PDB file of C-alpha atoms in Angstrom:
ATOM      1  CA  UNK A   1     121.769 176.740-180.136  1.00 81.00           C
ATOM      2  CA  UNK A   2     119.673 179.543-180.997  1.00 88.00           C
ATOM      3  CA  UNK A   3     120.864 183.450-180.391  1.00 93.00           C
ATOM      4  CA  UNK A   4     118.725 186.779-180.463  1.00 96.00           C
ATOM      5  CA  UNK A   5     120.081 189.941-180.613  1.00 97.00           C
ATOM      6  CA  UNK A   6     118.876 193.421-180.050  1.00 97.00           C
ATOM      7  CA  UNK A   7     121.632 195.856-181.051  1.00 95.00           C
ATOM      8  CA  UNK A   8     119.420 199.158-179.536  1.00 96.00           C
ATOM      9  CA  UNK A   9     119.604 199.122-175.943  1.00 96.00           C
ATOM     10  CA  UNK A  10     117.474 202.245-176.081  1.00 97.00           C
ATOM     11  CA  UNK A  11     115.419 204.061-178.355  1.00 98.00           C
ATOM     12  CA  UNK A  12     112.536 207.563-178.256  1.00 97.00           C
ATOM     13  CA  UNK A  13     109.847 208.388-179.645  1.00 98.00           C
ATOM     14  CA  UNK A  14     107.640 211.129-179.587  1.00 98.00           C
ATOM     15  CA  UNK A  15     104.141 211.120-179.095  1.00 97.00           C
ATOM     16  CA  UNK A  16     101.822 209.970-182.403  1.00 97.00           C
ATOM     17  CA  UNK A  17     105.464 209.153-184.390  1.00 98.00           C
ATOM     18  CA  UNK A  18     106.336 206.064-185.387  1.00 98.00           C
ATOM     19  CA  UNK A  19     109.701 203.694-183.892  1.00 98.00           C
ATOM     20  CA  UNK A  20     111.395 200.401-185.265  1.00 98.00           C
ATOM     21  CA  UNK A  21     112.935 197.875-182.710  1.00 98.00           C
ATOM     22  CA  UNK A  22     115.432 196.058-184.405  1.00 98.00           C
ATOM     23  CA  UNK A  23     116.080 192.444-183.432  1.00 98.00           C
ATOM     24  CA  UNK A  24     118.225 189.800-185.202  1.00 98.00           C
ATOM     25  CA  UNK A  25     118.103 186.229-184.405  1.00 97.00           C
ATOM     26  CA  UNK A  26     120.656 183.163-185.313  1.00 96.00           C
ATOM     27  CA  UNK A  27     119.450 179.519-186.243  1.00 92.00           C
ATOM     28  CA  UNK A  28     119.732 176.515-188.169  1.00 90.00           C
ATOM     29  CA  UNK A  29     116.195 175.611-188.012  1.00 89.00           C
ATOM     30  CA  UNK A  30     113.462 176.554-191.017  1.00 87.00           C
ATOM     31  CA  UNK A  31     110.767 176.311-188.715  1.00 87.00           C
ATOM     32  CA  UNK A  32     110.428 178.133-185.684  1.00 91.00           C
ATOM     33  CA  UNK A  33     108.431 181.336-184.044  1.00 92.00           C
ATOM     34  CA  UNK A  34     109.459 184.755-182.800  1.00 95.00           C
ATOM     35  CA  UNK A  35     107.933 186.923-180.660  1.00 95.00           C
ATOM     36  CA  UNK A  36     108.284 190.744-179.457  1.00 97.00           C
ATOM     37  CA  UNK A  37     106.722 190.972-175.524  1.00 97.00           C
ATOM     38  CA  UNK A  38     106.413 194.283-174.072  1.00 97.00           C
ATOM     39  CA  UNK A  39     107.952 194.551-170.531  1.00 96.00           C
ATOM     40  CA  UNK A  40     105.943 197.865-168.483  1.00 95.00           C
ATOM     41  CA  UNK A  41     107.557 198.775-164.911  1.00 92.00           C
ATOM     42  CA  UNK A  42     105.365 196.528-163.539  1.00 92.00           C
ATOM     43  CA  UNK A  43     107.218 194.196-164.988  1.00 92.00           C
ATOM     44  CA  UNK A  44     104.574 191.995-166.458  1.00 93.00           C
ATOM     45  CA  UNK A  45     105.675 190.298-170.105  1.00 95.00           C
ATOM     46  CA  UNK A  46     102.883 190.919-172.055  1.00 94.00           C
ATOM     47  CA  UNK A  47     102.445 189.320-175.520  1.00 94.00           C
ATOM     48  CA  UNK A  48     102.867 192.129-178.273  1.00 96.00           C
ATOM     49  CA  UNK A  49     102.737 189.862-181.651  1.00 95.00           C
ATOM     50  CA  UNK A  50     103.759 186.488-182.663  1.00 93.00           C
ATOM     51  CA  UNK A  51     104.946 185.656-185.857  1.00 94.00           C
ATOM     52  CA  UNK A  52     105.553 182.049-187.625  1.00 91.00           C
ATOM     53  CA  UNK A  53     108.588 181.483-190.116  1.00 91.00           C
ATOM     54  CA  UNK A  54     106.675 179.392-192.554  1.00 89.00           C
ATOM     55  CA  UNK A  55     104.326 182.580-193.290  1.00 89.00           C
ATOM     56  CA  UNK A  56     105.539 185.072-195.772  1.00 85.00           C
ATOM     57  CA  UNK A  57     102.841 187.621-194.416  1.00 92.00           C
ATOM     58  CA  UNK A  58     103.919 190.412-191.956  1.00 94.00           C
ATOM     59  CA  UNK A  59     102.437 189.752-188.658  1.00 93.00           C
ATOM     60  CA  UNK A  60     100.043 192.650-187.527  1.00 94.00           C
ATOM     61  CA  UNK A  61      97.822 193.651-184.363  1.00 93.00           C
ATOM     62  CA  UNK A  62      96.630 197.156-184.485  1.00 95.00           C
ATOM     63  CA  UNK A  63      98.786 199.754-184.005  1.00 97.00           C
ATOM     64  CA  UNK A  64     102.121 196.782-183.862  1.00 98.00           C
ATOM     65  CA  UNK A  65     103.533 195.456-186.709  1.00 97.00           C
ATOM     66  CA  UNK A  66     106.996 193.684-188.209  1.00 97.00           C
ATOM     67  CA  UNK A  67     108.853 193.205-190.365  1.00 97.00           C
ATOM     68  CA  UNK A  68     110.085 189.584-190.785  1.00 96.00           C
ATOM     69  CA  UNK A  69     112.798 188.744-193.446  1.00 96.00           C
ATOM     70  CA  UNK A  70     114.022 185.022-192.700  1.00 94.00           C
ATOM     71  CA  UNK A  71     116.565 185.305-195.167  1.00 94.00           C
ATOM     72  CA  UNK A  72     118.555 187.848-193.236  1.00 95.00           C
ATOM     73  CA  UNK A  73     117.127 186.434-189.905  1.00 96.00           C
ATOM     74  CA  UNK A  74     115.651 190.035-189.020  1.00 97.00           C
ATOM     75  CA  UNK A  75     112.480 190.613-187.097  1.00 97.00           C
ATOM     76  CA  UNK A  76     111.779 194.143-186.280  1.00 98.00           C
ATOM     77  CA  UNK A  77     108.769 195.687-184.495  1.00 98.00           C
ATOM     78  CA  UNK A  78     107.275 199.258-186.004  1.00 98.00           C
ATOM     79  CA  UNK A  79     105.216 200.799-183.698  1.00 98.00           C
ATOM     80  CA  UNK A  80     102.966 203.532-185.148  1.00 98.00           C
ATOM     81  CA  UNK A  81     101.125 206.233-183.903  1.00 97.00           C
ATOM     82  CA  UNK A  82     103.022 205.990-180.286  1.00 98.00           C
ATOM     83  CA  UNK A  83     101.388 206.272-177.044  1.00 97.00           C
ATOM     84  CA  UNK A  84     102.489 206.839-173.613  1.00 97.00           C
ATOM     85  CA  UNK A  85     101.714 203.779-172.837  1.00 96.00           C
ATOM     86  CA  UNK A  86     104.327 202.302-174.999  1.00 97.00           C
ATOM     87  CA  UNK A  87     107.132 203.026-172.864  1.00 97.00           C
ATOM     88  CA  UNK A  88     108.267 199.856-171.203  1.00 97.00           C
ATOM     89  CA  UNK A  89     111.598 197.050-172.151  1.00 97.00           C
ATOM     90  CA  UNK A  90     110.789 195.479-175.227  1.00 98.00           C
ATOM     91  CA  UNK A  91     112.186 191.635-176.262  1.00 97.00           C
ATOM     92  CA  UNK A  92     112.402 190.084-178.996  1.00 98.00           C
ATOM     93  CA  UNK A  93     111.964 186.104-178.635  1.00 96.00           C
ATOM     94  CA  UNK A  94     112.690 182.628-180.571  1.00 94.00           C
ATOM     95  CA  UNK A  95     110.855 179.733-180.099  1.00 91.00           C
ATOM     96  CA  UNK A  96     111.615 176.563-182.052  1.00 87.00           C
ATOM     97  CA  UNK A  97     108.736 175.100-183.778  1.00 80.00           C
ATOM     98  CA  UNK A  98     107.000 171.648-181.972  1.00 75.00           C
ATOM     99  CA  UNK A  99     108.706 168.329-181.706  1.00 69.00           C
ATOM    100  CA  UNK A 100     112.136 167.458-180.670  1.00 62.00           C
ATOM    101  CA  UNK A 101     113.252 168.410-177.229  1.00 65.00           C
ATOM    102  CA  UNK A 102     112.681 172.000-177.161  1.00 70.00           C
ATOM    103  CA  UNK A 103     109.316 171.847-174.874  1.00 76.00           C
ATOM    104  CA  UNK A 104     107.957 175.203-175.948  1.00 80.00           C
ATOM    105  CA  UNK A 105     111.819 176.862-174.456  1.00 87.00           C
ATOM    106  CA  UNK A 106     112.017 180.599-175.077  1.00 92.00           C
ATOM    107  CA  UNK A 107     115.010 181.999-176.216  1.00 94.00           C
ATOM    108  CA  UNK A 108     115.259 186.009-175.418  1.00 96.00           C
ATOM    109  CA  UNK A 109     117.111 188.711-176.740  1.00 97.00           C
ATOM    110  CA  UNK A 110     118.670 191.263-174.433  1.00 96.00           C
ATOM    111  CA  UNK A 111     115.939 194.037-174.384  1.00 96.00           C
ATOM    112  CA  UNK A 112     115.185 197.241-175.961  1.00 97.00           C
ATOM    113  CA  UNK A 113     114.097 200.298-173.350  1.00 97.00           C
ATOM    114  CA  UNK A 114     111.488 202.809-175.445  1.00 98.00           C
ATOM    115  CA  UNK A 115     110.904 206.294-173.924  1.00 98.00           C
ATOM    116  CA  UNK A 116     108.166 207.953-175.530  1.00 97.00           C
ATOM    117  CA  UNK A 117     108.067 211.945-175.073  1.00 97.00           C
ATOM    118  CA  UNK A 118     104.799 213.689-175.150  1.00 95.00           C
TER     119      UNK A 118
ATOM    120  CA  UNK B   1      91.724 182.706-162.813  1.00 72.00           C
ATOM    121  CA  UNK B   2      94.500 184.139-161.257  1.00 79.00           C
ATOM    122  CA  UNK B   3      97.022 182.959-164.141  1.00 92.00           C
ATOM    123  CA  UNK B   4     100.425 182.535-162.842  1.00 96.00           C
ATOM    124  CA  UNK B   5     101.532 183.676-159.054  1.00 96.00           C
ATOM    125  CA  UNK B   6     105.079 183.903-157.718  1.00 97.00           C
ATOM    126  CA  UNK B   7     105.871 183.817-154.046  1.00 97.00           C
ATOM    127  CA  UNK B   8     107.474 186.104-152.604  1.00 96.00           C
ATOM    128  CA  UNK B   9     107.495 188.933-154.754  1.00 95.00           C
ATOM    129  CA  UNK B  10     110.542 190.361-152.856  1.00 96.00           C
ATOM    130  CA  UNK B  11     113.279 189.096-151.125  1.00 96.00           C
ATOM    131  CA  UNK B  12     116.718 189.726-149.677  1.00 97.00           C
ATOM    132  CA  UNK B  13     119.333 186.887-148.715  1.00 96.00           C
ATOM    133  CA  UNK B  14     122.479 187.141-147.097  1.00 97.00           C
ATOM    134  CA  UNK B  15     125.331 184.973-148.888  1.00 97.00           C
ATOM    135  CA  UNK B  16     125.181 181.327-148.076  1.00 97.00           C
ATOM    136  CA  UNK B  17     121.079 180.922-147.525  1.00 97.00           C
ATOM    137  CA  UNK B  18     118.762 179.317-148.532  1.00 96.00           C
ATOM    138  CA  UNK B  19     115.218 179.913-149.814  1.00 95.00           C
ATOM    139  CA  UNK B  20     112.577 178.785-152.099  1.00 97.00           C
ATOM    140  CA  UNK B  21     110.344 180.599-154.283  1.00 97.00           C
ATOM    141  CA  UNK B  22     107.119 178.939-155.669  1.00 97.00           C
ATOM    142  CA  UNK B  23     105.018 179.066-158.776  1.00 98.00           C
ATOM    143  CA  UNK B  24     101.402 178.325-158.863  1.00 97.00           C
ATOM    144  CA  UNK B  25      99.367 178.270-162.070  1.00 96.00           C
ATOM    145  CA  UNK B  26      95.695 177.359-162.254  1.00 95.00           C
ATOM    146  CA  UNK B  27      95.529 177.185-166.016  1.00 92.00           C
ATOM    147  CA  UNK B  28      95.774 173.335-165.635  1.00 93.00           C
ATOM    148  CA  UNK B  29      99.303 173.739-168.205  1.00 93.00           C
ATOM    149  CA  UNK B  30     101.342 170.626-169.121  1.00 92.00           C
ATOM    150  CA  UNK B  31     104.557 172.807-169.307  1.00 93.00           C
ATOM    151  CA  UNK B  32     106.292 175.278-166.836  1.00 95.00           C
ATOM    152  CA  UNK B  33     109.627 177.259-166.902  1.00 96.00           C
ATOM    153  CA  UNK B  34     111.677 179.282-164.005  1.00 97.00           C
ATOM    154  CA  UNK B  35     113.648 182.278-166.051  1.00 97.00           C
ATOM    155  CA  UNK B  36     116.215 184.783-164.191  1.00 97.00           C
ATOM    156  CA  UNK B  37     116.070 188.555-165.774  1.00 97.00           C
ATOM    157  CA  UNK B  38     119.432 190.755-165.323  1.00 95.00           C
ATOM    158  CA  UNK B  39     120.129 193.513-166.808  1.00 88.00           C
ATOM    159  CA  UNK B  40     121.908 193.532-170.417  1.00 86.00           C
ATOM    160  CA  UNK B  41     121.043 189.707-170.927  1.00 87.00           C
ATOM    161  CA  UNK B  42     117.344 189.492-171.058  1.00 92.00           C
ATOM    162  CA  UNK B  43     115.791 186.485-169.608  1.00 96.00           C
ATOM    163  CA  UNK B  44     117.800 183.514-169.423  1.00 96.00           C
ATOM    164  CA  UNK B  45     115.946 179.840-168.682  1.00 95.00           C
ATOM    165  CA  UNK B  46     117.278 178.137-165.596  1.00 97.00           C
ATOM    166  CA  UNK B  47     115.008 174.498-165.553  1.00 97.00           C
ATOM    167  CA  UNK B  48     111.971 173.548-167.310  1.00 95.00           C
ATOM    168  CA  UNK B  49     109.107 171.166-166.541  1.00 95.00           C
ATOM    169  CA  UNK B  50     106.944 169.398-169.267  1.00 91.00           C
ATOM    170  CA  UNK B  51     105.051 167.619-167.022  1.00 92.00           C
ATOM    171  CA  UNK B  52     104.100 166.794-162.948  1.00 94.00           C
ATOM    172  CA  UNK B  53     107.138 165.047-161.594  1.00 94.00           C
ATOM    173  CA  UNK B  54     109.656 165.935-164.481  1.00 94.00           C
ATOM    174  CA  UNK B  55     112.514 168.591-164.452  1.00 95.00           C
ATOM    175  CA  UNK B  56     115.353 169.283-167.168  1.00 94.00           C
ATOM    176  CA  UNK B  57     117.866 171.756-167.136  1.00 94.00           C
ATOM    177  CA  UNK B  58     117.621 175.082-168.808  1.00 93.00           C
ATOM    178  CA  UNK B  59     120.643 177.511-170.294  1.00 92.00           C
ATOM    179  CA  UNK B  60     121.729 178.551-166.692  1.00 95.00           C
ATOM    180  CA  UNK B  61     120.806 175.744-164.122  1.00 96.00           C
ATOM    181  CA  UNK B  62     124.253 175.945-161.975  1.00 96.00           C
ATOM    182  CA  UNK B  63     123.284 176.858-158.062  1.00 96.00           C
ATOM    183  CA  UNK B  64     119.262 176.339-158.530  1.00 97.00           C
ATOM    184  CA  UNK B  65     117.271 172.762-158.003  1.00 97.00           C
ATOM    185  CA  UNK B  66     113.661 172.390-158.946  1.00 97.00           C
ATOM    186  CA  UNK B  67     110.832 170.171-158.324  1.00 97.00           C
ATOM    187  CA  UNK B  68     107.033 169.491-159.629  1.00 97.00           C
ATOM    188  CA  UNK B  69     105.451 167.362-157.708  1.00 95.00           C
ATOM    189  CA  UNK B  70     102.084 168.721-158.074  1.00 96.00           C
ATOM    190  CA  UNK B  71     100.778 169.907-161.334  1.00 96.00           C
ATOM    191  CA  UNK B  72     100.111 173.264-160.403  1.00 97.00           C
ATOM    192  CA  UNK B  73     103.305 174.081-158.894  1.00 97.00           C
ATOM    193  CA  UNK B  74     106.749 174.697-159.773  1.00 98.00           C
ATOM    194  CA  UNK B  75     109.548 174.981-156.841  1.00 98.00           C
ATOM    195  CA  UNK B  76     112.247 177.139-157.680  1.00 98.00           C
ATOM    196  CA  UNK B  77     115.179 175.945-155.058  1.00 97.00           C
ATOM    197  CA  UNK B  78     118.616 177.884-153.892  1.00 96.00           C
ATOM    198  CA  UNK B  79     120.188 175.834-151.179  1.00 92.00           C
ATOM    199  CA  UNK B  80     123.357 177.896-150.871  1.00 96.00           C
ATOM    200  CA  UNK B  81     122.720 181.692-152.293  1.00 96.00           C
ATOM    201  CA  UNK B  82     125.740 183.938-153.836  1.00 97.00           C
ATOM    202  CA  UNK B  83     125.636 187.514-154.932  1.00 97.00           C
ATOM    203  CA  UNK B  84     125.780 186.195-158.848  1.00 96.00           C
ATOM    204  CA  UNK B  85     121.978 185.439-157.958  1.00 97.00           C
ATOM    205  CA  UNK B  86     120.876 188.338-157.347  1.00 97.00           C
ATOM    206  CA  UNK B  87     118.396 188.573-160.030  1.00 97.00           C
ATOM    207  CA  UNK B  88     114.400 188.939-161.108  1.00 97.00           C
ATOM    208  CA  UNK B  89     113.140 185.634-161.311  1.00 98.00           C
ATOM    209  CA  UNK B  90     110.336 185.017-163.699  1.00 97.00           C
ATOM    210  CA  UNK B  91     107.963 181.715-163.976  1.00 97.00           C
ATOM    211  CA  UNK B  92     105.878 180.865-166.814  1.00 96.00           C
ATOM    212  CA  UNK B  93     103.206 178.255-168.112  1.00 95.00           C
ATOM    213  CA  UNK B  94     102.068 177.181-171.383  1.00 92.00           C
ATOM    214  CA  UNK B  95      99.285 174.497-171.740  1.00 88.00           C
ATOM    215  CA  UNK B  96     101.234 172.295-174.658  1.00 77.00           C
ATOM    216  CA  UNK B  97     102.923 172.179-177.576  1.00 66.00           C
ATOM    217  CA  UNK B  98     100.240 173.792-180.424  1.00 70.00           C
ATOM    218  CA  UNK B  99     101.786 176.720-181.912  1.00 62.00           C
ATOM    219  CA  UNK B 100      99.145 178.477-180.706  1.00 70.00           C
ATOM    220  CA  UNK B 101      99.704 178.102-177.094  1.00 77.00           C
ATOM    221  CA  UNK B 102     100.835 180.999-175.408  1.00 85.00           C
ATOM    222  CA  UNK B 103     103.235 181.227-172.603  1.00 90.00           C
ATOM    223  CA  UNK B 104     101.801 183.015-169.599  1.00 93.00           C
ATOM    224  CA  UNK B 105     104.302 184.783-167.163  1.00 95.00           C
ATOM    225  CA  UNK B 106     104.180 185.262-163.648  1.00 96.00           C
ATOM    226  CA  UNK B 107     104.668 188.836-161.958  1.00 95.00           C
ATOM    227  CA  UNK B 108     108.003 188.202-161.163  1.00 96.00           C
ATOM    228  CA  UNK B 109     110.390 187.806-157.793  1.00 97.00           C
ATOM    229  CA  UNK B 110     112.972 190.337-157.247  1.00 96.00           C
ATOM    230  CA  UNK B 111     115.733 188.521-155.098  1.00 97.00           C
ATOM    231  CA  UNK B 112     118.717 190.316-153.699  1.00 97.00           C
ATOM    232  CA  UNK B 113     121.976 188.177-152.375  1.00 97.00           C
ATOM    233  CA  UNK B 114     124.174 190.872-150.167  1.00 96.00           C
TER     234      UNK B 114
END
């Protein structure tokens, strides 16, 4: 079975700075997906970036970014140029890749709360 | 489209109850998943549906049933509640198995066993 963990239960930032999430993941697979969602008090899990194993390239969308090294099974998230509107549970996610029984199942890791100060 | 909806979005239980919670999605997706939130573990898959009229068991199905008898809908059961599930429950859908296809979550039920 698959494990993620997220060693930073918390983290802040301030305002315009820039923040890692760190989240390591355990698996015997060589293909899969991982995934950071953003978590807001609402509590809606929105879809931050997606990243597949079998791509070398770093996974970006705007302002989000990671850094994926499968060897050492890390996947963290930078976040640049904070906002206030970053502040919110992140988690870092496995997916296993299609086929097999794993029907799309995601595997989450335990959460990371950001604080960003003005 | 109004994506995925949970009902209720709150509820409290007293030990030994039972109650239902329902997922609707009108996204016409193949797959659908009930997931429990607490705090420290992330979210945690209780059952799984890959199709109308199938069910499997997730990481943590002890103490819930599920059913999917429509396509659109996925039954989250309790028949007997305990405090261990108090929890946030989360449903989500995801139209197949392209890497691609995104899993959409629901807003979420916040369920409290005294």
């Amino acid at each position: 079975a698959q494990t993620v963990t997220q060693s930073q239960p918390e983290m802040s930032v301030q305002e315009a700075e820039t923040v890692t999430l760190s989240c390591t993941y355990d698996t015997s697979e060589s293909d899969y997906y991982l995934f950071w969602y953003k978590q807001p008090p609402s509590r809606q899990m929105i879809l931050v970036i997606r990243q597949e194993a079998y791509k070398q390239q770093n996974a970006t969308e705007n302002r989000f970014s990671v850094n994926f090294q499968k060897a050492a099974k890390s996947f963290s998230l930078k976040i640049s140029d904070s906002q206030l509107g970053d502040a919110a549970m992140y988690f870092c996610a496995y997916r296993s890749a299609p086929g097999g029984t794993s029907y799309g199942k995601l595997t989450f890791g335990q959460g990371t709360i950001l604080t960003v100060h003005p | 489209n109004a994506g995925v909806t949970q009902t209720p979005k709150f509820r409290v239980l007293k030990t030994g109850q039972s109650m239902t919670l329902l997922c609707a999605q009108d996204m016409n997706h193949e797959y659908m998943y009930w997931y429990r939130q607490d705090p420290g573990m992330g979210l945690r898959l209780i059952h799984y549906s890959v199709g109308e009229g199938t069910t499997a068991k997730g990481e943590v199905p002890d103490g819930y049933n599920v059913s999917r008898l429509k396509k659109q809908n996925f039954l989250l059961g309790l028949e007997s509640a305990a405090p261990s599930q108090t929890s946030v429950y989360f449903c989500a859908s995801r139209r197949g198995t392209s890497v691609l296809n995104e899993q959409f979550f629901g807003p979420g039920t916040r369920l409290t066993v005294l």
